[in-house]
XYZ file of C-alpha atoms in Angstrom:
674
model
C 146.127 138.608 103.268
C 142.390 137.629 103.264
C 139.630 140.273 103.180
C 137.603 139.091 106.204
C 134.525 141.381 106.008
C 132.419 142.857 103.178
C 132.838 146.379 101.976
C 129.833 148.704 102.448
C 129.376 151.716 100.173
C 126.624 154.284 100.802
C 126.176 157.162 98.362
C 124.897 160.007 100.506
C 123.178 163.332 99.919
C 122.892 165.648 102.915
C 120.075 164.501 105.165
C 119.443 163.727 108.789
C 116.819 161.180 109.894
C 115.131 161.946 113.135
C 112.332 160.039 114.869
C 110.779 161.349 118.000
C 108.263 159.792 120.292
C 105.956 161.518 122.699
C 105.211 158.323 124.565
C 108.065 158.839 127.027
C 108.819 162.490 127.793
C 111.939 161.520 129.773
C 113.635 159.904 126.779
C 114.434 161.245 123.317
C 115.008 158.440 120.816
C 118.146 158.641 118.686
C 121.847 159.481 119.040
C 122.680 161.556 122.064
C 125.304 163.373 119.974
C 124.679 163.971 116.308
C 128.030 165.325 115.002
C 131.571 164.229 115.849
C 134.884 165.858 114.746
C 138.265 164.069 114.611
C 141.640 164.846 113.066
C 142.755 162.796 110.083
C 145.482 160.466 111.457
C 148.389 159.214 109.420
C 146.642 155.844 109.403
C 143.560 154.278 110.939
C 144.760 151.142 112.727
C 142.735 147.934 112.515
C 140.448 147.287 115.570
C 141.550 150.534 117.181
C 138.600 152.405 118.786
C 137.995 155.813 117.233
C 135.057 157.042 119.341
C 131.996 155.782 121.255
C 128.423 156.320 120.059
C 125.393 156.438 122.328
C 122.009 155.533 120.787
C 118.709 154.762 122.501
C 115.221 153.969 121.148
C 113.763 154.399 124.648
C 112.511 150.803 124.409
C 115.643 148.855 125.384
C 117.493 148.917 122.002
C 116.174 145.476 121.065
C 117.569 144.348 117.676
C 119.784 147.424 117.385
C 121.691 147.486 114.093
C 124.345 149.954 112.874
C 125.233 150.846 109.312
C 128.162 153.033 108.286
C 128.887 154.750 105.018
C 132.454 153.446 104.763
C 133.425 149.799 104.302
C 136.598 150.358 106.347
C 134.754 150.847 109.618
C 132.254 149.090 111.815
C 130.335 149.845 115.019
C 130.452 147.210 117.713
C 127.434 146.319 119.825
C 128.717 148.545 122.630
C 128.664 151.542 120.287
C 132.427 151.748 119.690
C 133.499 152.820 116.172
C 136.604 150.889 114.990
C 138.547 150.399 111.762
C 138.307 147.067 109.977
C 141.881 147.320 108.639
C 144.801 149.675 108.303
C 143.706 152.487 105.954
C 145.016 155.947 105.318
C 142.346 157.798 103.340
C 138.579 157.390 103.954
C 137.122 160.738 102.906
C 136.012 163.835 104.763
C 132.687 162.666 106.199
C 131.263 159.399 107.481
C 127.623 158.707 108.358
C 126.540 156.190 110.981
C 122.948 154.939 110.793
C 121.373 153.219 113.818
C 118.023 151.410 113.632
C 115.703 149.364 115.852
C 112.057 148.383 115.314
C 111.083 151.450 117.383
C 113.448 154.238 116.277
C 116.275 155.202 113.989
C 118.718 158.073 113.709
C 121.876 159.152 111.931
C 125.105 160.645 113.255
C 127.845 162.396 111.288
C 131.627 161.967 111.679
C 133.589 164.899 110.238
C 137.276 164.056 109.537
C 139.268 167.241 109.674
C 142.035 167.131 107.082
C 140.575 164.114 105.326
C 140.820 163.841 101.566
C 137.597 164.137 99.516
C 136.889 160.777 97.849
C 133.121 161.267 97.528
C 131.635 158.867 95.033
C 134.302 156.233 95.505
C 135.940 154.075 98.104
C 139.592 153.241 98.359
C 140.802 149.778 99.276
C 144.382 149.801 100.602
C 145.966 146.480 101.308
C 149.683 146.818 101.940
C 150.066 143.035 102.071
C 148.742 142.248 98.580
C 151.269 140.627 96.153
C 153.402 142.712 93.851
C 151.741 143.285 90.466
C 148.313 142.055 91.563
C 145.176 143.816 90.350
C 141.673 144.394 91.671
C 138.632 143.046 89.815
C 134.924 143.983 90.455
C 131.934 141.861 89.386
C 128.213 141.620 90.046
C 124.924 143.396 89.301
C 125.748 146.935 88.223
C 129.149 145.962 86.849
C 129.122 143.057 84.408
C 125.413 142.206 85.006
C 122.394 144.319 84.107
C 122.204 147.140 84.705
C 125.829 147.136 83.527
C 128.454 149.824 83.946
C 127.141 151.585 87.035
C 130.224 150.776 89.127
C 133.903 150.376 88.217
C 137.107 149.716 90.140
C 140.609 151.037 89.640
C 142.505 147.807 89.183
C 145.646 149.249 90.700
C 144.353 151.290 93.625
C 141.089 149.404 94.389
C 139.069 152.642 94.175
C 135.402 151.823 93.430
C 133.550 154.596 91.566
C 129.953 155.331 90.603
C 129.600 156.238 86.941
C 125.964 157.465 86.903
C 123.224 158.730 89.166
C 121.668 156.082 91.396
C 117.914 155.803 91.993
C 116.974 154.112 95.241
C 113.352 153.797 94.127
C 114.544 151.608 91.232
C 117.279 149.595 93.004
C 117.952 150.054 96.706
C 120.982 147.745 97.084
C 123.681 146.226 94.897
C 125.619 143.057 95.737
C 129.146 143.284 94.239
C 132.187 141.086 94.571
C 135.855 142.175 94.802
C 138.852 139.934 94.165
C 142.571 140.288 93.429
C 144.220 138.620 90.462
C 147.760 138.133 89.194
C 149.000 139.449 85.876
C 147.584 136.390 84.116
C 144.083 136.995 85.539
C 144.207 134.125 88.020
C 142.347 134.851 91.269
C 144.664 135.359 94.197
C 142.194 136.478 96.869
C 138.418 136.655 97.076
C 135.881 137.106 95.793
C 134.685 139.108 98.793
C 131.086 140.492 98.787
C 130.703 144.225 98.609
C 127.146 145.464 99.458
C 126.326 148.905 98.115
C 123.359 150.479 99.935
C 121.839 153.465 98.180
C 120.789 155.896 100.845
C 117.577 157.679 99.994
C 117.352 161.313 99.117
C 114.100 163.222 99.207
C 113.251 163.265 95.499
C 109.604 162.103 95.562
C 106.613 164.190 96.488
C 103.691 162.746 98.441
C 100.861 161.653 96.167
C 97.162 161.141 96.984
C 96.292 158.127 94.872
C 92.821 157.072 96.068
C 90.618 159.996 95.084
C 88.079 161.347 94.700
C 87.845 161.879 98.437
C 84.244 162.343 99.559
C 83.182 162.231 103.179
C 79.854 162.538 104.963
C 79.040 163.765 108.444
C 75.605 164.073 110.009
C 74.526 167.562 110.960
C 74.642 168.217 114.682
C 77.430 165.660 115.181
C 79.460 166.217 118.352
C 82.828 167.940 118.218
C 85.563 165.485 117.314
C 83.447 163.306 115.045
C 85.658 161.571 112.471
C 84.551 162.361 108.924
C 87.083 160.526 106.749
C 90.742 159.610 106.436
C 93.164 161.103 103.888
C 96.382 159.165 103.268
C 99.116 159.940 100.770
C 101.924 157.807 99.344
C 105.590 158.745 99.191
C 107.919 156.609 97.079
C 110.952 157.505 99.189
C 112.418 155.209 101.818
C 109.707 154.598 104.431
C 112.427 154.123 107.025
C 113.540 157.736 106.641
C 112.035 161.146 107.144
C 111.915 161.424 103.368
C 108.661 159.447 103.511
C 107.502 160.555 106.946
C 104.348 162.526 106.148
C 102.477 165.184 108.025
C 99.035 166.460 107.003
C 97.386 169.850 107.292
C 94.386 171.714 105.879
C 95.525 174.470 103.525
C 92.105 175.893 102.623
C 88.410 175.492 103.453
C 85.610 176.569 101.081
C 83.244 178.068 102.136
C 84.743 179.585 105.250
C 81.391 180.135 107.005
C 80.250 179.915 109.754
C 83.848 179.248 110.834
C 87.045 179.185 108.787
C 88.106 176.156 110.828
C 85.208 173.746 110.660
C 87.505 170.722 110.510
C 90.860 169.504 111.775
C 93.130 166.852 110.306
C 95.329 164.633 112.432
C 98.833 165.502 111.150
C 100.090 161.934 111.435
C 97.059 159.738 110.697
C 95.228 161.970 108.207
C 91.888 161.648 110.019
C 89.584 164.616 109.365
C 87.367 165.451 112.338
C 84.863 168.166 113.190
C 86.034 170.903 115.533
C 82.975 173.171 115.713
C 80.094 172.759 118.119
C 77.041 170.711 117.027
C 75.003 173.927 116.914
C 77.206 175.339 114.136
C 77.035 172.079 112.189
C 73.398 172.762 111.298
C 72.593 171.946 107.668
C 69.540 174.195 107.638
C 71.555 177.306 108.639
C 74.686 176.630 106.607
C 75.373 178.692 103.529
C 76.271 175.514 101.699
C 76.083 171.972 103.106
C 79.114 170.984 101.018
C 82.666 171.886 102.049
C 85.838 171.489 100.023
C 89.146 171.179 101.845
C 92.568 171.455 100.250
C 94.612 168.844 102.108
C 98.404 169.037 102.014
C 100.772 166.177 102.768
C 104.415 167.134 103.461
C 107.322 164.748 103.899
C 110.374 165.269 106.131
C 107.908 165.071 109.038
C 106.446 168.408 108.011
C 109.708 170.407 108.039
C 109.924 173.361 105.716
C 112.462 171.540 103.541
C 109.939 168.737 102.884
C 108.175 168.190 99.558
C 104.379 168.571 99.409
C 101.387 167.137 97.560
C 97.760 168.236 97.730
C 94.300 166.800 97.174
C 90.726 168.029 97.565
C 88.434 166.503 100.161
C 84.699 167.059 99.661
C 82.672 166.839 102.856
C 78.870 166.645 102.739
C 76.844 167.712 105.763
C 74.103 165.078 105.736
C 70.632 165.930 106.851
C 68.866 164.410 109.805
C 65.183 164.816 110.451
C 65.408 167.662 112.939
C 62.769 169.830 111.200
C 59.128 168.779 111.367
C 56.890 169.615 108.380
C 54.455 172.505 108.902
C 51.335 173.436 106.947
C 51.597 176.855 105.313
C 48.190 177.736 106.736
C 45.885 176.352 109.362
C 42.776 176.021 107.181
C 42.222 175.138 103.511
C 39.049 175.561 101.431
C 37.774 173.338 98.608
C 34.634 173.039 96.469
C 33.467 170.010 94.509
C 30.384 169.224 92.469
C 28.310 166.364 93.720
C 28.945 163.211 91.741
C 32.459 164.314 90.753
C 35.721 162.533 91.680
C 39.369 163.591 91.543
C 41.765 166.026 93.218
C 39.967 168.957 94.844
C 42.775 170.800 96.674
C 46.567 170.707 97.152
C 47.771 171.155 100.726
C 51.139 172.940 101.008
C 53.741 172.380 103.707
C 57.193 173.704 104.560
C 60.120 171.535 105.648
C 63.707 172.791 105.910
C 65.246 169.341 105.682
C 67.064 168.031 102.612
C 64.532 167.585 99.746
C 66.361 164.469 98.565
C 65.758 162.551 101.785
C 62.942 160.965 103.722
C 63.451 163.700 106.319
C 61.752 166.093 103.854
C 59.269 163.852 102.066
C 55.797 164.251 103.575
C 53.225 161.587 104.402
C 49.633 162.796 104.903
C 46.849 161.134 106.883
C 43.146 161.999 107.230
C 42.562 161.606 110.965
C 38.946 162.854 111.199
C 35.901 163.625 109.042
C 36.087 160.696 106.603
C 33.804 157.954 107.998
C 32.511 156.930 104.577
C 36.022 156.796 103.107
C 34.959 159.234 100.400
C 38.309 161.050 100.519
C 41.947 160.042 100.251
C 45.190 161.985 100.193
C 48.494 161.297 98.432
C 51.836 163.100 98.344
C 53.012 164.840 95.190
C 56.615 163.542 94.925
C 57.830 166.676 93.127
C 56.271 169.400 95.273
C 55.683 167.497 98.536
C 52.095 168.815 98.499
C 49.206 166.746 99.786
C 46.741 166.023 96.962
C 43.287 165.611 98.535
C 40.911 163.651 96.285
C 37.278 162.583 96.248
C 37.163 158.863 95.453
C 33.470 158.235 96.164
C 30.995 160.739 94.649
C 29.459 163.094 97.209
C 25.713 163.723 97.483
C 24.610 167.305 98.004
C 21.231 166.152 99.274
C 22.885 164.095 102.037
C 25.536 166.618 103.093
C 26.521 169.912 101.509
C 29.594 170.420 103.744
C 32.462 168.252 104.937
C 35.283 169.070 107.361
C 38.482 167.010 107.402
C 41.361 167.080 109.888
C 44.664 166.146 108.245
C 48.098 165.594 109.751
C 51.471 165.545 108.023
C 54.566 163.582 109.014
C 57.885 162.698 107.421
C 58.776 159.369 105.926
C 61.756 159.196 108.307
C 61.231 159.461 112.062
C 62.124 162.710 113.792
C 65.211 162.882 115.978
C 64.429 162.303 119.671
C 64.516 165.964 120.713
C 62.101 167.131 117.966
C 58.341 166.427 117.831
C 55.339 167.235 115.644
C 53.516 170.351 116.763
C 50.162 172.033 116.105
C 51.416 173.280 112.733
C 51.634 169.683 111.554
C 47.831 169.445 111.370
C 45.368 171.442 109.254
C 41.618 171.612 108.655
C 40.063 171.341 105.183
C 36.531 172.741 104.649
C 34.800 171.188 101.622
C 31.666 172.666 100.029
C 29.583 170.348 97.831
C 27.889 172.092 94.891
C 24.398 170.944 93.874
C 24.170 169.432 90.384
C 21.023 168.352 88.524
C 21.374 164.595 88.749
C 19.648 162.137 86.506
C 16.728 160.044 87.804
C 17.630 156.655 89.256
C 15.739 153.459 88.471
C 15.037 151.099 91.327
C 15.627 148.283 91.191
C 18.110 148.236 88.375
C 17.997 145.980 86.538
C 14.265 145.206 86.726
C 13.308 141.604 85.968
C 10.018 139.960 84.922
C 9.123 136.499 83.669
C 6.479 135.950 80.998
C 5.458 133.237 78.556
C 6.382 133.864 74.979
C 3.500 134.490 72.609
C 1.484 136.453 75.187
C -1.101 138.639 73.574
C -0.150 142.044 72.188
C -0.895 144.826 74.675
C -0.083 142.724 77.744
C 1.312 144.804 80.616
C 4.744 143.618 81.776
C 5.449 146.023 84.684
C 5.653 149.678 85.714
C 9.150 151.207 85.723
C 10.076 153.108 88.870
C 12.554 156.021 88.707
C 13.126 158.681 91.362
C 14.943 162.023 91.189
C 17.832 162.264 93.699
C 17.453 166.064 93.669
C 14.983 165.823 96.512
C 15.234 169.525 97.281
C 13.959 170.435 93.815
C 10.454 169.894 92.457
C 10.902 168.085 89.154
C 8.793 165.768 87.019
C 9.992 162.634 85.238
C 9.084 161.350 81.761
C 9.910 157.901 80.403
C 10.919 156.673 76.965
C 12.281 153.571 75.266
C 16.038 153.740 74.746
C 16.955 150.340 73.291
C 14.357 147.753 72.225
C 16.212 145.542 69.682
C 13.155 143.569 68.497
C 10.678 146.469 68.710
C 8.352 144.563 71.035
C 7.788 147.079 73.866
C 6.094 150.352 74.638
C 6.271 152.583 77.764
C 3.827 155.129 79.061
C 5.825 158.425 79.259
C 3.933 159.569 82.347
C 3.605 156.583 84.664
C 6.271 154.252 83.209
C 3.959 151.289 82.453
C 5.545 148.893 79.955
C 3.335 146.756 77.685
C 3.833 144.715 74.512
C 3.142 145.935 71.042
C 4.283 142.731 69.271
C 4.389 139.006 70.007
C 7.298 137.967 72.232
C 9.294 135.085 70.750
C 11.780 133.148 72.878
C 13.401 131.752 69.717
C 14.146 135.247 68.350
C 17.835 136.044 67.606
C 17.420 139.028 69.964
C 16.847 136.669 72.889
C 19.884 135.175 74.628
C 19.509 132.273 77.012
C 15.753 132.935 77.119
C 16.329 136.541 78.321
C 15.384 139.654 76.354
C 17.104 142.926 77.362
C 15.655 146.402 76.868
C 16.807 149.835 78.091
C 14.599 152.773 79.127
C 15.238 156.426 79.895
C 13.925 158.576 82.694
C 14.309 162.308 81.960
C 13.733 165.000 84.599
C 12.498 168.543 84.024
C 15.665 170.275 85.204
C 17.547 172.918 83.260
C 19.322 171.340 81.526
C 17.393 168.081 81.832
C 19.222 165.095 83.342
C 18.729 161.532 82.197
C 18.882 158.168 83.941
C 18.990 154.764 82.306
C 17.246 151.616 83.521
C 17.498 148.030 82.315
C 14.568 145.595 81.922
C 15.338 141.863 81.739
C 12.414 139.754 80.458
C 12.781 136.016 81.005
C 10.618 134.264 78.366
C 9.106 130.914 79.265
C 8.981 128.457 76.412
C 5.739 127.554 74.631
C 5.559 124.678 72.158
C 5.322 126.913 69.134
C 7.978 125.320 66.930
C 7.480 122.065 65.052
C 10.494 119.732 64.852
C 12.398 119.263 61.569
C 14.489 116.411 60.167
C 17.926 116.213 58.614
C 19.244 115.282 56.134
C 16.532 115.599 53.463
C 18.431 113.843 50.650
C 19.833 110.290 50.546
C 21.308 107.788 48.033
C 21.129 104.037 47.808
C 22.437 101.498 45.247
C 19.900 99.645 43.147
C 21.557 96.304 43.953
C 22.574 97.069 47.557
C 22.651 94.097 49.857
C 22.278 96.411 52.862
C 18.933 98.122 52.338
C 19.553 100.824 54.964
C 19.026 104.213 53.347
C 19.778 106.926 55.864
C 19.816 107.790 59.595
C 17.532 110.742 60.213
C 17.946 113.206 63.060
C 15.360 115.640 64.396
C 15.718 119.012 66.112
C 13.392 121.544 67.707
C 13.937 125.211 68.628
C 11.794 124.833 71.716
C 13.000 123.765 75.135
C 12.434 120.541 76.967
C 9.757 119.126 77.493
C 8.572 120.581 74.170
C 11.237 118.760 72.180
C 12.365 115.113 72.268
C 11.664 112.294 72.450
C 10.591 112.602 68.819
C 8.233 110.244 67.030
C 9.246 109.332 63.439
C 6.594 107.993 60.986
C 6.124 107.481 57.240
C 3.067 109.269 55.941
C 1.269 106.102 54.827
C -1.355 107.838 52.758
C 1.202 108.698 50.055
C 3.593 105.690 50.107
C 3.038 101.905 49.842
C 3.650 100.109 53.118
C 5.637 97.218 51.538
C 8.572 99.356 50.230
C 9.811 101.630 53.111
C 10.424 101.148 56.786
C 11.408 103.607 59.548
C 12.829 102.360 62.873
C 13.553 104.362 66.074
C 17.197 104.449 67.187
C 16.881 106.782 70.181
C 14.905 109.874 71.264
C 16.293 112.010 68.436
C 17.237 109.622 65.580
C 15.624 106.978 63.372
C 16.785 104.650 60.553
C 15.085 104.718 57.126
C 15.496 101.432 55.177
C 14.068 99.599 52.107
C 12.167 96.374 52.258
C 13.238 95.543 48.648
C 15.579 96.843 45.984
C 14.239 99.620 43.787
C 14.945 100.571 40.226
C 17.230 103.441 39.495
C 15.105 106.566 40.005
C 14.269 109.453 42.386
C 11.785 108.853 45.164
C 10.125 111.284 47.601
C 9.415 109.745 50.989
C 7.152 111.886 53.255
C 8.526 111.607 56.813
C 6.345 112.826 59.693
C 8.089 113.822 62.978
C 6.234 114.800 66.166
C 7.638 116.425 69.360
C 6.627 115.737 72.968
C 4.897 119.029 73.677
C 1.408 119.392 75.041
C -0.218 119.729 72.685
C 2.426 118.176 70.377
C 3.491 119.693 67.061
C 4.077 117.673 63.890
C 6.038 118.377 60.728
C 5.973 116.430 57.447
C 9.083 116.674 55.294
C 9.844 114.917 51.992
C 13.006 112.828 52.120
C 14.405 112.631 48.592
C 15.958 109.228 47.989
C 18.049 108.642 44.854
C 18.451 105.061 43.737
C 21.732 104.874 41.791
C 23.691 102.371 39.735
C 26.754 101.194 41.684
C 29.207 99.140 39.583
C 32.969 98.729 39.900
C 33.026 101.154 42.810
C 31.419 103.822 40.633
C 28.124 105.412 41.559
C 25.945 106.609 38.670
C 22.914 108.632 39.628
C 22.391 110.360 36.264
C 19.044 108.795 35.661
C 18.045 109.403 39.217
C 18.935 113.102 39.254
C 21.936 115.423 39.630
C 22.912 114.445 43.203
C 25.915 112.063 43.359
C 26.290 111.324 47.055
C 26.667 107.633 47.856
C 24.469 105.796 50.314
C 27.580 104.992 52.319
C 28.416 108.720 52.606
C 24.889 109.528 53.724
C 25.033 106.810 56.352
C 28.416 108.030 57.607
C 27.142 111.596 57.868
C 24.067 110.435 59.705
C 26.070 108.256 62.085
C 28.421 111.180 62.771
C 25.416 113.383 63.654
C 24.107 110.637 65.918
C 27.439 110.324 67.683
C 27.523 114.031 68.511
C 24.198 113.859 70.358
């Protein structure tokens, strides 16, 4: 006889799965009867109806599927429970599991007088051949994990040898067959599916912490703060993993012990107090800690629990405007001084870590000259009022500023800045003995250099800004690098006491700089400094000079050029070039030397004939273009040397051993740079 359907084994621990829905109050999903009792018959007859089950998911029972804990029975689509074959012993209790995508439930069949075969199933086949044996194979028998199931080869009883863990393996696919005494398969193999029914052995776990939520103060009742979800490793299709949430503890418990509510099914934490109570400025602590509990078995007392802490921060919004601690502030400052003169204090109850607390100050009146500015101290939130342009006591001894304070963040719509958000600052300027001031500064004059000693350049002018005091001023020289000047201490007249020289190293770009002091008669005296810039006009007072002053030439040179001379003059144009080069004819024969102009600043000295080896002094006269011109006569020392085999010997001509070629190259290089 063939085994036409698979065996189904479910290892059960007492549990009942129940799903309810509040969507349809006229229908309760699940079995209409949960427990059935029947007498153990002598034999359950194949295809004979045992009882009828009624299950509804309140949605039409689409895709309804039944599972039963015994492989000997099945439930037809009409809900009738029938036997698959003729069997005598099936145990004391059967469980029928019904499931659709919308609901599931379990019913229990109690067999009165049935024999207890818990942990095994008995296969009875009266038609199997004499001497045949049962054989069991598959995962959990002869495949890893091995040895979990075994079968009595004579009776067909399948047993579990160790505890099953649904979270490790939820189903096993076994195969049963019958064999003869030689081991040859007679029937089968027939699949035997073992479904491990879940038991509630896993607690809910919160795995995503830490859980930190934020809610704005004044939020309306029912505002969602955060969601808390836990995980349960048990079968999600059973109540073993059906979680319900609740708040076990709230710290602190003021102003209400129930500030928040958690949706038992979704885990959403929402506010339940009025917006007025959710006021960060009046709360004892803007941080709440909630102990959240998740319980499986849909929250029944028999369910396992897990807990986690939810931290909820009451965030600040700018519902408190800053207010000055007093209406008027006083400050004093010395004239001429700059820096912070007063700190303006404000109060703001908002969160100091936010822009709702940080203050921004503005001077709205009393600062037309922009002499004052105000900045916020980031640590104290105070307004630091500073003088940035020195104040003058003689112009104004008092100043009054109107200052307003606002927050960096805008206020909420129902809050506005009031009179306390403005304050008046009264500033008293203290008189200080100020130093005299030169006008103009710097003072500038233009004079020719070499003017006669005692010439008056100008009269320095210094005034005392302390116009309300009667003080006298005396003058003195402060810095006169060349020592050329003198000043009258009473009237400030500056004259020369030495010749002014534009070519002096103390003159830069034809300008000489001197500093003078003006000292008042105050107690203590105050000093002012003035600068005098003297532009010196050039006078032709420097004769030009030539370079180089030494040259060499070979005694047998075919090229009789001796040297290219350059001229320079410390004066300015037109008192310099073009220069006139001449040989002083009174001291030198005309038939030996020749000088030829190259350009305005250079000339070529050459020989008209070869000379014997010796030293010669050639007086060269150079004249500038000034009016009147200035002339300078300089001896050019020419060494006539012996030049043989690329060797230059000037021993008889003197100690200098520079070749004519070198002198020419140097001279040409100087010419090229001009």
